[in-house]
């Protein structure tokens, strides 16, 4: 039986749901401690194998944040240095890919899922994505497609493998974005959630981390009265999902 999410609980005035994933945790970079000290229920995406990856994962979990692994995947364009240590690249054997994912899971304790850092090349590579998703499945982790490529095989594979998955709707920032840009992207994210019942946004700590934090905080004050709640991303992605042409997330009720 297939029921669009927004109508799933008839008769109750359910609030729309927004998930805010903040990527690139793991190093001592701008925005990390602002977010960890604040009470915005973000989902904390930690890059493995950085100086503070394990420490920040443990701290975020203790503070009540949902933690996911921000797995570095090779892009079509970009410098190797942007990927950080032990990335997943297209030259690796299937066994080596699995081994790196298993090490990443150890390095980012308490993780409930995985999303991709960069990866425009890898998300279209079925051999490698299947290897990553097999390890995710072994560890009962969901997968979020950060949406860095239109050729991603993640949704298709996740459905086939019956893995929980979600896809990013809106990027809240980029490397040049101002506090005001982040604010506007947040309004867009809330509008999407109200239209569809739920929406997933992704922002970043790093060079512009303070602007991202401030832009989100400004927007939340302005959006206070909206019928939207911020939830961990696992609250949005059901057991098995598909997207119908009207844009509703569909929950497949088993
Ligand atoms: Zn990233």
Tab-separated table of C-alpha atoms and ligand atoms in Angstrom:
chain	number	residue	atom	x	y	z
A	1	UNK	CA	0.000	0.000	0.000
A	2	UNK	CA	1.426	3.350	-0.984
A	3	UNK	CA	0.564	6.500	0.907
A	4	UNK	CA	2.104	9.919	0.246
A	5	UNK	CA	3.943	10.975	3.412
A	6	UNK	CA	1.991	14.163	3.925
A	7	UNK	CA	-1.274	12.302	4.124
A	8	UNK	CA	0.080	9.374	6.100
A	9	UNK	CA	-1.641	10.315	9.312
A	10	UNK	CA	-5.069	11.513	8.382
A	11	UNK	CA	-6.834	13.791	10.783
A	12	UNK	CA	-3.712	14.929	12.586
A	13	UNK	CA	-2.171	18.285	11.854
A	14	UNK	CA	1.273	17.021	11.207
A	15	UNK	CA	4.061	19.538	10.954
A	16	UNK	CA	6.244	19.502	7.892
A	17	UNK	CA	9.744	18.215	8.557
A	18	UNK	CA	13.099	19.694	7.672
A	19	UNK	CA	16.490	18.034	8.133
A	20	UNK	CA	19.595	20.209	8.203
A	21	UNK	CA	22.746	18.211	7.556
A	22	UNK	CA	25.981	20.075	8.269
A	23	UNK	CA	28.916	18.565	6.369
A	24	UNK	CA	32.686	18.588	6.836
A	25	UNK	CA	32.963	18.093	10.613
A	26	UNK	CA	36.149	16.330	11.781
A	27	UNK	CA	38.721	19.121	11.836
A	28	UNK	CA	39.069	22.152	14.069
A	29	UNK	CA	37.475	24.490	11.530
A	30	UNK	CA	35.170	27.464	11.530
A	31	UNK	CA	31.656	26.747	12.732
A	32	UNK	CA	32.237	23.340	14.364
A	33	UNK	CA	31.969	24.478	17.968
A	34	UNK	CA	29.268	27.046	17.253
A	35	UNK	CA	27.038	24.276	15.943
A	36	UNK	CA	27.962	21.826	18.709
A	37	UNK	CA	27.189	24.429	21.380
A	38	UNK	CA	23.928	25.571	19.803
A	39	UNK	CA	20.555	23.912	20.151
A	40	UNK	CA	19.688	23.585	16.481
A	41	UNK	CA	18.985	19.862	15.929
A	42	UNK	CA	21.280	19.483	12.936
A	43	UNK	CA	22.543	16.163	11.634
A	44	UNK	CA	26.336	16.200	12.048
A	45	UNK	CA	28.239	14.777	9.039
A	46	UNK	CA	31.810	13.904	10.067
A	47	UNK	CA	34.642	13.251	7.606
A	48	UNK	CA	36.636	10.226	8.732
A	49	UNK	CA	40.389	10.136	9.418
A	50	UNK	CA	40.790	13.809	10.382
A	51	UNK	CA	42.385	15.052	13.632
A	52	UNK	CA	39.122	15.319	15.546
A	53	UNK	CA	36.838	12.940	13.623
A	54	UNK	CA	36.364	10.466	16.445
A	55	UNK	CA	36.317	13.098	19.194
A	56	UNK	CA	33.695	15.224	17.426
A	57	UNK	CA	31.520	12.182	16.621
A	58	UNK	CA	31.493	11.145	20.274
A	59	UNK	CA	30.832	14.724	21.451
A	60	UNK	CA	28.021	15.264	18.925
A	61	UNK	CA	26.369	11.978	19.924
A	62	UNK	CA	26.618	12.816	23.636
A	63	UNK	CA	25.064	16.213	22.974
A	64	UNK	CA	22.115	14.503	21.297
A	65	UNK	CA	22.904	15.185	17.640
A	66	UNK	CA	22.454	12.521	14.984
A	67	UNK	CA	25.841	11.649	13.474
A	68	UNK	CA	26.561	10.425	9.961
A	69	UNK	CA	29.759	9.625	8.066
A	70	UNK	CA	30.692	12.200	5.436
A	71	UNK	CA	32.490	9.830	3.099
A	72	UNK	CA	34.996	11.459	0.729
A	73	UNK	CA	34.396	10.290	-2.855
A	74	UNK	CA	36.435	11.277	-5.887
A	75	UNK	CA	34.917	14.056	-8.025
A	76	UNK	CA	35.210	14.478	-11.788
A	77	UNK	CA	37.032	17.774	-11.245
A	78	UNK	CA	38.849	19.006	-8.177
A	79	UNK	CA	42.067	18.713	-6.241
A	80	UNK	CA	43.001	15.512	-4.442
A	81	UNK	CA	43.731	17.612	-1.336
A	82	UNK	CA	40.036	18.568	-1.069
A	83	UNK	CA	39.224	14.913	-0.486
A	84	UNK	CA	41.229	14.451	2.697
A	85	UNK	CA	42.790	11.170	3.857
A	86	UNK	CA	41.826	7.743	2.509
A	87	UNK	CA	39.157	8.814	0.010
A	88	UNK	CA	37.220	6.426	-2.211
A	89	UNK	CA	38.667	6.746	-5.706
A	90	UNK	CA	37.825	4.950	-8.938
A	91	UNK	CA	41.197	3.152	-9.101
A	92	UNK	CA	40.546	1.164	-5.910
A	93	UNK	CA	39.666	-2.518	-5.889
A	94	UNK	CA	36.225	-3.464	-4.597
A	95	UNK	CA	37.831	-5.020	-1.492
A	96	UNK	CA	39.834	-1.854	-0.787
A	97	UNK	CA	36.679	0.270	-1.107
A	98	UNK	CA	34.928	-1.932	1.444
A	99	UNK	CA	37.925	-1.855	3.741
A	100	UNK	CA	38.031	1.978	3.678
A	101	UNK	CA	34.312	2.227	4.411
A	102	UNK	CA	34.704	-0.177	7.356
A	103	UNK	CA	37.612	1.906	8.692
A	104	UNK	CA	35.544	5.076	8.278
A	105	UNK	CA	32.731	3.485	10.314
A	106	UNK	CA	35.220	2.790	13.121
A	107	UNK	CA	36.629	6.309	12.938
A	108	UNK	CA	33.173	7.952	13.166
A	109	UNK	CA	31.491	6.148	16.061
A	110	UNK	CA	27.715	6.386	16.613
A	111	UNK	CA	27.054	7.094	12.926
A	112	UNK	CA	23.536	6.194	11.763
A	113	UNK	CA	24.143	6.833	8.080
A	114	UNK	CA	26.476	7.972	5.328
A	115	UNK	CA	26.462	10.907	2.920
A	116	UNK	CA	28.989	11.812	0.260
A	117	UNK	CA	31.664	14.519	0.287
A	118	UNK	CA	32.108	15.598	-3.369
A	119	UNK	CA	31.921	12.390	-5.430
A	120	UNK	CA	30.592	13.480	-8.834
A	121	UNK	CA	32.722	10.702	-10.371
A	122	UNK	CA	32.069	7.906	-7.873
A	123	UNK	CA	28.300	8.263	-7.387
A	124	UNK	CA	27.865	7.230	-11.027
A	125	UNK	CA	30.160	4.193	-10.641
A	126	UNK	CA	27.974	1.183	-9.974
A	127	UNK	CA	30.783	-1.181	-8.897
A	128	UNK	CA	32.051	1.183	-6.250
A	129	UNK	CA	28.672	2.449	-5.026
A	130	UNK	CA	27.466	-1.140	-4.673
A	131	UNK	CA	30.534	-1.947	-2.540
A	132	UNK	CA	29.893	1.108	-0.336
A	133	UNK	CA	26.192	0.284	0.032
A	134	UNK	CA	26.921	-3.352	0.863
A	135	UNK	CA	29.014	-2.245	3.824
A	136	UNK	CA	26.348	0.323	4.759
A	137	UNK	CA	23.788	-2.474	4.702
A	138	UNK	CA	25.955	-4.741	6.909
A	139	UNK	CA	26.076	-1.960	9.494
A	140	UNK	CA	22.440	-0.929	9.098
A	141	UNK	CA	23.374	2.552	7.906
A	142	UNK	CA	21.163	4.685	5.676
A	143	UNK	CA	22.527	6.642	2.738
A	144	UNK	CA	21.968	10.274	1.801
A	145	UNK	CA	22.792	11.297	-1.744
A	146	UNK	CA	24.307	14.769	-1.362
A	147	UNK	CA	23.272	15.448	-4.944
A	148	UNK	CA	26.635	16.255	-6.526
A	149	UNK	CA	25.813	14.500	-9.815
A	150	UNK	CA	22.761	13.973	-12.006
A	151	UNK	CA	24.147	10.532	-12.916
A	152	UNK	CA	24.044	9.154	-9.383
A	153	UNK	CA	23.172	5.470	-9.076
A	154	UNK	CA	22.520	5.783	-5.324
A	155	UNK	CA	18.675	5.940	-5.438
A	156	UNK	CA	18.425	3.043	-7.878
A	157	UNK	CA	20.885	0.832	-5.967
A	158	UNK	CA	19.425	1.729	-2.582
A	159	UNK	CA	15.967	0.684	-3.756
A	160	UNK	CA	17.293	-2.549	-5.212
A	161	UNK	CA	19.211	-3.312	-2.008
A	162	UNK	CA	16.300	-2.177	0.205
A	163	UNK	CA	18.445	0.394	1.973
A	164	UNK	CA	16.990	3.510	3.518
A	165	UNK	CA	17.998	6.538	1.502
A	166	UNK	CA	17.305	10.210	0.964
A	167	UNK	CA	18.388	12.876	-1.491
A	168	UNK	CA	19.485	16.428	-0.719
A	169	UNK	CA	16.941	19.041	-1.792
A	170	UNK	CA	18.738	22.333	-1.145
A	171	UNK	CA	22.325	23.375	-0.548
A	172	UNK	CA	22.275	26.068	2.133
A	173	UNK	CA	25.676	27.493	1.261
A	174	UNK	CA	28.691	27.276	-1.000
A	175	UNK	CA	32.282	28.388	-0.651
A	176	UNK	CA	31.408	32.006	-1.459
A	177	UNK	CA	28.057	32.334	0.228
A	178	UNK	CA	27.191	35.134	2.632
A	179	UNK	CA	25.126	35.014	5.801
A	180	UNK	CA	22.261	36.517	3.801
A	181	UNK	CA	22.501	33.860	1.078
A	182	UNK	CA	22.264	31.109	3.708
A	183	UNK	CA	19.243	32.878	5.213
A	184	UNK	CA	17.488	32.901	1.824
A	185	UNK	CA	18.311	29.238	1.182
A	186	UNK	CA	16.757	28.370	4.552
A	187	UNK	CA	13.517	30.078	3.514
A	188	UNK	CA	13.587	28.055	0.306
A	189	UNK	CA	14.110	24.849	2.298
A	190	UNK	CA	11.132	25.622	4.557
A	191	UNK	CA	8.965	26.378	1.514
A	192	UNK	CA	9.914	23.027	-0.015
A	193	UNK	CA	9.073	21.248	3.235
A	194	UNK	CA	5.687	22.940	3.467
A	195	UNK	CA	4.883	22.048	-0.123
A	196	UNK	CA	5.981	18.443	0.065
A	197	UNK	CA	5.851	17.502	3.730
A	198	UNK	CA	9.618	17.226	4.117
A	199	UNK	CA	12.907	18.521	2.767
A	200	UNK	CA	16.617	17.915	3.296
A	201	UNK	CA	19.128	20.797	3.325
A	202	UNK	CA	22.913	20.589	3.458
A	203	UNK	CA	25.289	23.249	4.787
A	204	UNK	CA	28.960	23.219	5.747
A	205	UNK	CA	31.420	24.113	8.439
A	206	UNK	CA	34.748	25.392	7.118
A	207	UNK	CA	35.947	28.689	5.657
A	208	UNK	CA	32.416	30.124	5.669
A	209	UNK	CA	31.179	28.117	8.652
A	210	UNK	CA	30.384	31.145	10.784
A	211	UNK	CA	28.293	32.685	8.002
A	212	UNK	CA	26.437	29.402	7.597
A	213	UNK	CA	25.772	29.204	11.327
A	214	UNK	CA	24.619	32.828	11.508
A	215	UNK	CA	22.474	32.581	8.373
A	216	UNK	CA	20.686	29.506	9.747
A	217	UNK	CA	20.219	31.147	13.160
A	218	UNK	CA	18.803	34.334	11.592
A	219	UNK	CA	16.391	32.300	9.488
A	220	UNK	CA	15.202	30.201	12.422
A	221	UNK	CA	14.241	33.334	14.362
A	222	UNK	CA	12.280	34.586	11.378
A	223	UNK	CA	10.687	31.185	10.704
A	224	UNK	CA	9.724	30.510	14.320
A	225	UNK	CA	5.971	30.516	13.726
A	226	UNK	CA	5.992	28.237	10.688
A	227	UNK	CA	4.483	24.774	10.998
A	228	UNK	CA	7.810	23.100	10.331
A	229	UNK	CA	10.001	21.155	12.703
A	230	UNK	CA	13.695	20.364	12.384
A	231	UNK	CA	14.348	16.648	12.740
A	232	UNK	CA	17.329	14.303	12.375
A	233	UNK	CA	17.510	13.179	8.768
A	234	UNK	CA	16.591	9.593	9.794
A	235	UNK	CA	13.141	10.922	10.753
A	236	UNK	CA	12.512	11.841	7.144
A	237	UNK	CA	13.680	8.745	5.330
A	238	UNK	CA	11.335	5.807	5.756
A	239	UNK	CA	12.109	2.106	5.496
A	240	UNK	CA	11.878	1.993	1.752
A	241	UNK	CA	11.042	4.931	-0.435
A	242	UNK	CA	10.505	6.070	-3.928
A	243	UNK	CA	9.660	9.406	-5.426
A	244	UNK	CA	6.562	9.666	-7.554
A	245	UNK	CA	6.347	12.077	-10.500
A	246	UNK	CA	4.357	14.644	-8.505
A	247	UNK	CA	7.342	15.073	-6.229
A	248	UNK	CA	5.869	13.496	-3.112
A	249	UNK	CA	8.014	11.172	-1.138
A	250	UNK	CA	6.170	7.906	-1.043
A	251	UNK	CA	6.394	5.558	1.841
A	252	UNK	CA	6.070	1.924	1.003
A	253	UNK	CA	4.186	0.532	3.939
A	254	UNK	CA	5.033	-3.083	4.535
B	1	LIG	ZN1	31.924	17.841	2.215
